[in-house]
Amino acid sequence: MALYNSFEELKVDKPELAQELLEVFDKGEWQESNLSVYNTLEDFAYYELTEGCYIDNNLVDQDYHSAPNPIDYIDLEALGEALVESGDESCIYRTEGDQVVTTDWGWS
């Protein structure tokens, strides 16, 4: 995940993505908020499992006493897709290239 403190930071690093966001959402206050960019659906799902909405399950850095880590057996792409589809579309956007962008502010 890459965290950008503003749209201007994102525009310098990923101009094509910045242009896509402008075409979809127009200009707005979201441009001043933090933007998180996940390169793949899998990256988004992994973040949510380890640092996001599932953090209380403590799946990361666990010692399972030689038992397999359950994250290794989760279809992260399918989970990422489901999280985007069921998530708050005012804060989550799936790009044409299957990146996921989230904003603290909301797109409107």
PDB file of C-alpha atoms in Angstrom:
ATOM      1  CA  MET A   1       0.000   0.000   0.000  1.00  0.00           C
ATOM      2  CA  ALA A   2       1.139   3.503  -0.773  1.00  0.00           C
ATOM      3  CA  LEU A   3      -0.169   6.380   1.318  1.00  0.00           C
ATOM      4  CA  TYR A   4      -0.425   9.858  -0.168  1.00  0.00           C
ATOM      5  CA  ASN A   5      -1.169  12.883   1.999  1.00  0.00           C
ATOM      6  CA  SER A   6      -2.960  14.647  -0.847  1.00  0.00           C
ATOM      7  CA  PHE A   7      -3.988  14.361  -4.467  1.00  0.00           C
ATOM      8  CA  GLU A   8      -0.978  16.479  -5.459  1.00  0.00           C
ATOM      9  CA  GLU A   9       1.394  13.858  -4.013  1.00  0.00           C
ATOM     10  CA  LEU A  10      -0.454  11.128  -5.891  1.00  0.00           C
ATOM     11  CA  LYS A  11      -0.377  13.132  -9.131  1.00  0.00           C
ATOM     12  CA  VAL A  12       3.422  13.386  -8.985  1.00  0.00           C
ATOM     13  CA  ASP A  13       3.876   9.648  -8.368  1.00  0.00           C
ATOM     14  CA  LYS A  14       0.999   8.172 -10.407  1.00  0.00           C
ATOM     15  CA  PRO A  15      -0.253  10.711 -12.963  1.00  0.00           C
ATOM     16  CA  GLU A  16      -2.418   8.227 -14.892  1.00  0.00           C
ATOM     17  CA  LEU A  17      -4.219   7.154 -11.741  1.00  0.00           C
ATOM     18  CA  ALA A  18      -4.660  10.786 -10.697  1.00  0.00           C
ATOM     19  CA  GLN A  19      -6.238  11.559 -14.073  1.00  0.00           C
ATOM     20  CA  GLU A  20      -8.612   8.593 -13.778  1.00  0.00           C
ATOM     21  CA  LEU A  21      -9.738   9.778 -10.332  1.00  0.00           C
ATOM     22  CA  LEU A  22     -10.392  13.278 -11.665  1.00  0.00           C
ATOM     23  CA  GLU A  23     -12.411  11.900 -14.570  1.00  0.00           C
ATOM     24  CA  VAL A  24     -14.535   9.773 -12.253  1.00  0.00           C
ATOM     25  CA  PHE A  25     -14.946  12.076  -9.243  1.00  0.00           C
ATOM     26  CA  ASP A  26     -14.178  15.606 -10.473  1.00  0.00           C
ATOM     27  CA  LYS A  27     -12.403  18.062  -8.211  1.00  0.00           C
ATOM     28  CA  GLY A  28     -13.364  18.189  -4.557  1.00  0.00           C
ATOM     29  CA  GLU A  29     -12.313  18.179  -0.952  1.00  0.00           C
ATOM     30  CA  TRP A  30     -11.189  14.563  -1.336  1.00  0.00           C
ATOM     31  CA  GLN A  31      -8.097  15.953  -3.056  1.00  0.00           C
ATOM     32  CA  GLU A  32      -6.854  17.275   0.293  1.00  0.00           C
ATOM     33  CA  SER A  33      -7.388  14.015   2.204  1.00  0.00           C
ATOM     34  CA  ASN A  34      -5.188  10.965   2.592  1.00  0.00           C
ATOM     35  CA  LEU A  35      -5.362   8.560  -0.333  1.00  0.00           C
ATOM     36  CA  SER A  36      -4.313   4.937   0.057  1.00  0.00           C
ATOM     37  CA  VAL A  37      -3.457   3.030  -3.112  1.00  0.00           C
ATOM     38  CA  TYR A  38      -3.354  -0.766  -3.181  1.00  0.00           C
ATOM     39  CA  ASN A  39      -1.764  -2.148  -6.343  1.00  0.00           C
ATOM     40  CA  THR A  40      -3.964  -5.246  -6.394  1.00  0.00           C
ATOM     41  CA  LEU A  41      -7.170  -6.578  -4.905  1.00  0.00           C
ATOM     42  CA  GLU A  42      -4.976  -9.036  -3.013  1.00  0.00           C
ATOM     43  CA  ASP A  43      -3.004  -6.193  -1.431  1.00  0.00           C
ATOM     44  CA  PHE A  44      -6.251  -4.551  -0.323  1.00  0.00           C
ATOM     45  CA  ALA A  45      -7.572  -7.791   1.176  1.00  0.00           C
ATOM     46  CA  TYR A  46      -4.292  -8.493   2.977  1.00  0.00           C
ATOM     47  CA  TYR A  47      -4.304  -4.987   4.456  1.00  0.00           C
ATOM     48  CA  GLU A  48      -7.880  -5.401   5.682  1.00  0.00           C
ATOM     49  CA  LEU A  49      -7.029  -8.782   7.231  1.00  0.00           C
ATOM     50  CA  THR A  50      -3.924  -7.573   9.022  1.00  0.00           C
ATOM     51  CA  GLU A  51      -4.474  -3.866   9.709  1.00  0.00           C
ATOM     52  CA  GLY A  52      -8.034  -3.030   8.707  1.00  0.00           C
ATOM     53  CA  CYS A  53     -11.504  -4.276   9.516  1.00  0.00           C
ATOM     54  CA  TYR A  54     -10.337  -7.772  10.556  1.00  0.00           C
ATOM     55  CA  ILE A  55      -7.446  -6.622  12.770  1.00  0.00           C
ATOM     56  CA  ASP A  56      -9.131  -7.895  15.946  1.00  0.00           C
ATOM     57  CA  ASN A  57      -8.746 -11.453  14.640  1.00  0.00           C
ATOM     58  CA  ASN A  58      -4.958 -11.147  15.092  1.00  0.00           C
ATOM     59  CA  LEU A  59      -4.096 -13.095  11.947  1.00  0.00           C
ATOM     60  CA  VAL A  60      -0.704 -11.504  11.377  1.00  0.00           C
ATOM     61  CA  ASP A  61       2.514 -12.566  13.073  1.00  0.00           C
ATOM     62  CA  GLN A  62       0.852 -15.351  14.992  1.00  0.00           C
ATOM     63  CA  ASP A  63       2.717 -18.426  16.137  1.00  0.00           C
ATOM     64  CA  TYR A  64       0.415 -21.256  15.211  1.00  0.00           C
ATOM     65  CA  HIS A  65       2.774 -23.870  16.720  1.00  0.00           C
ATOM     66  CA  SER A  66       3.659 -25.435  13.367  1.00  0.00           C
ATOM     67  CA  ALA A  67       0.073 -25.219  12.104  1.00  0.00           C
ATOM     68  CA  PRO A  68      -0.346 -23.313   8.825  1.00  0.00           C
ATOM     69  CA  ASN A  69      -1.161 -19.621   8.803  1.00  0.00           C
ATOM     70  CA  PRO A  70      -4.785 -19.289   7.642  1.00  0.00           C
ATOM     71  CA  ILE A  71      -3.945 -16.238   5.516  1.00  0.00           C
ATOM     72  CA  ASP A  72      -1.959 -18.541   3.238  1.00  0.00           C
ATOM     73  CA  TYR A  73      -5.198 -20.366   2.374  1.00  0.00           C
ATOM     74  CA  ILE A  74      -7.484 -17.414   1.780  1.00  0.00           C
ATOM     75  CA  ASP A  75      -8.280 -16.429  -1.800  1.00  0.00           C
ATOM     76  CA  LEU A  76      -7.150 -12.839  -1.352  1.00  0.00           C
ATOM     77  CA  GLU A  77      -8.300 -11.771  -4.809  1.00  0.00           C
ATOM     78  CA  ALA A  78     -11.840 -12.998  -4.165  1.00  0.00           C
ATOM     79  CA  LEU A  79     -11.851 -11.422  -0.706  1.00  0.00           C
ATOM     80  CA  GLY A  80     -10.550  -8.132  -2.106  1.00  0.00           C
ATOM     81  CA  GLU A  81     -13.262  -8.127  -4.742  1.00  0.00           C
ATOM     82  CA  ALA A  82     -15.937  -8.857  -2.134  1.00  0.00           C
ATOM     83  CA  LEU A  83     -14.604  -6.132   0.168  1.00  0.00           C
ATOM     84  CA  VAL A  84     -14.747  -3.572  -2.639  1.00  0.00           C
ATOM     85  CA  GLU A  85     -18.238  -4.668  -3.701  1.00  0.00           C
ATOM     86  CA  SER A  86     -19.616  -4.628  -0.154  1.00  0.00           C
ATOM     87  CA  GLY A  87     -17.651  -1.597   1.013  1.00  0.00           C
ATOM     88  CA  ASP A  88     -18.629   2.038   1.185  1.00  0.00           C
ATOM     89  CA  GLU A  89     -18.385   3.265  -2.406  1.00  0.00           C
ATOM     90  CA  SER A  90     -18.144   6.821  -1.144  1.00  0.00           C
ATOM     91  CA  CYS A  91     -14.653   5.964   0.181  1.00  0.00           C
ATOM     92  CA  ILE A  92     -13.454   3.015  -1.936  1.00  0.00           C
ATOM     93  CA  TYR A  93     -12.755   2.991  -5.669  1.00  0.00           C
ATOM     94  CA  ARG A  94     -11.635   0.091  -7.862  1.00  0.00           C
ATOM     95  CA  THR A  95      -9.700   1.373 -10.856  1.00  0.00           C
ATOM     96  CA  GLU A  96      -9.908   0.129 -14.417  1.00  0.00           C
ATOM     97  CA  GLY A  97      -6.641  -1.722 -13.746  1.00  0.00           C
ATOM     98  CA  ASP A  98      -7.950  -3.358 -10.534  1.00  0.00           C
ATOM     99  CA  GLN A  99      -6.055  -1.121  -8.163  1.00  0.00           C
ATOM    100  CA  VAL A 100      -7.987  -0.040  -5.088  1.00  0.00           C
ATOM    101  CA  VAL A 101      -7.943   3.561  -3.872  1.00  0.00           C
ATOM    102  CA  THR A 102      -9.441   4.653  -0.573  1.00  0.00           C
ATOM    103  CA  THR A 103      -9.965   8.105   0.859  1.00  0.00           C
ATOM    104  CA  ASP A 104     -10.548   9.230   4.427  1.00  0.00           C
ATOM    105  CA  TRP A 105     -12.831  12.030   3.267  1.00  0.00           C
ATOM    106  CA  GLY A 106     -15.097  10.444   0.697  1.00  0.00           C
ATOM    107  CA  TRP A 107     -15.216  11.202  -3.018  1.00  0.00           C
ATOM    108  CA  SER A 108     -17.978  13.794  -2.998  1.00  0.00           C
TER     109      SER A 108
END
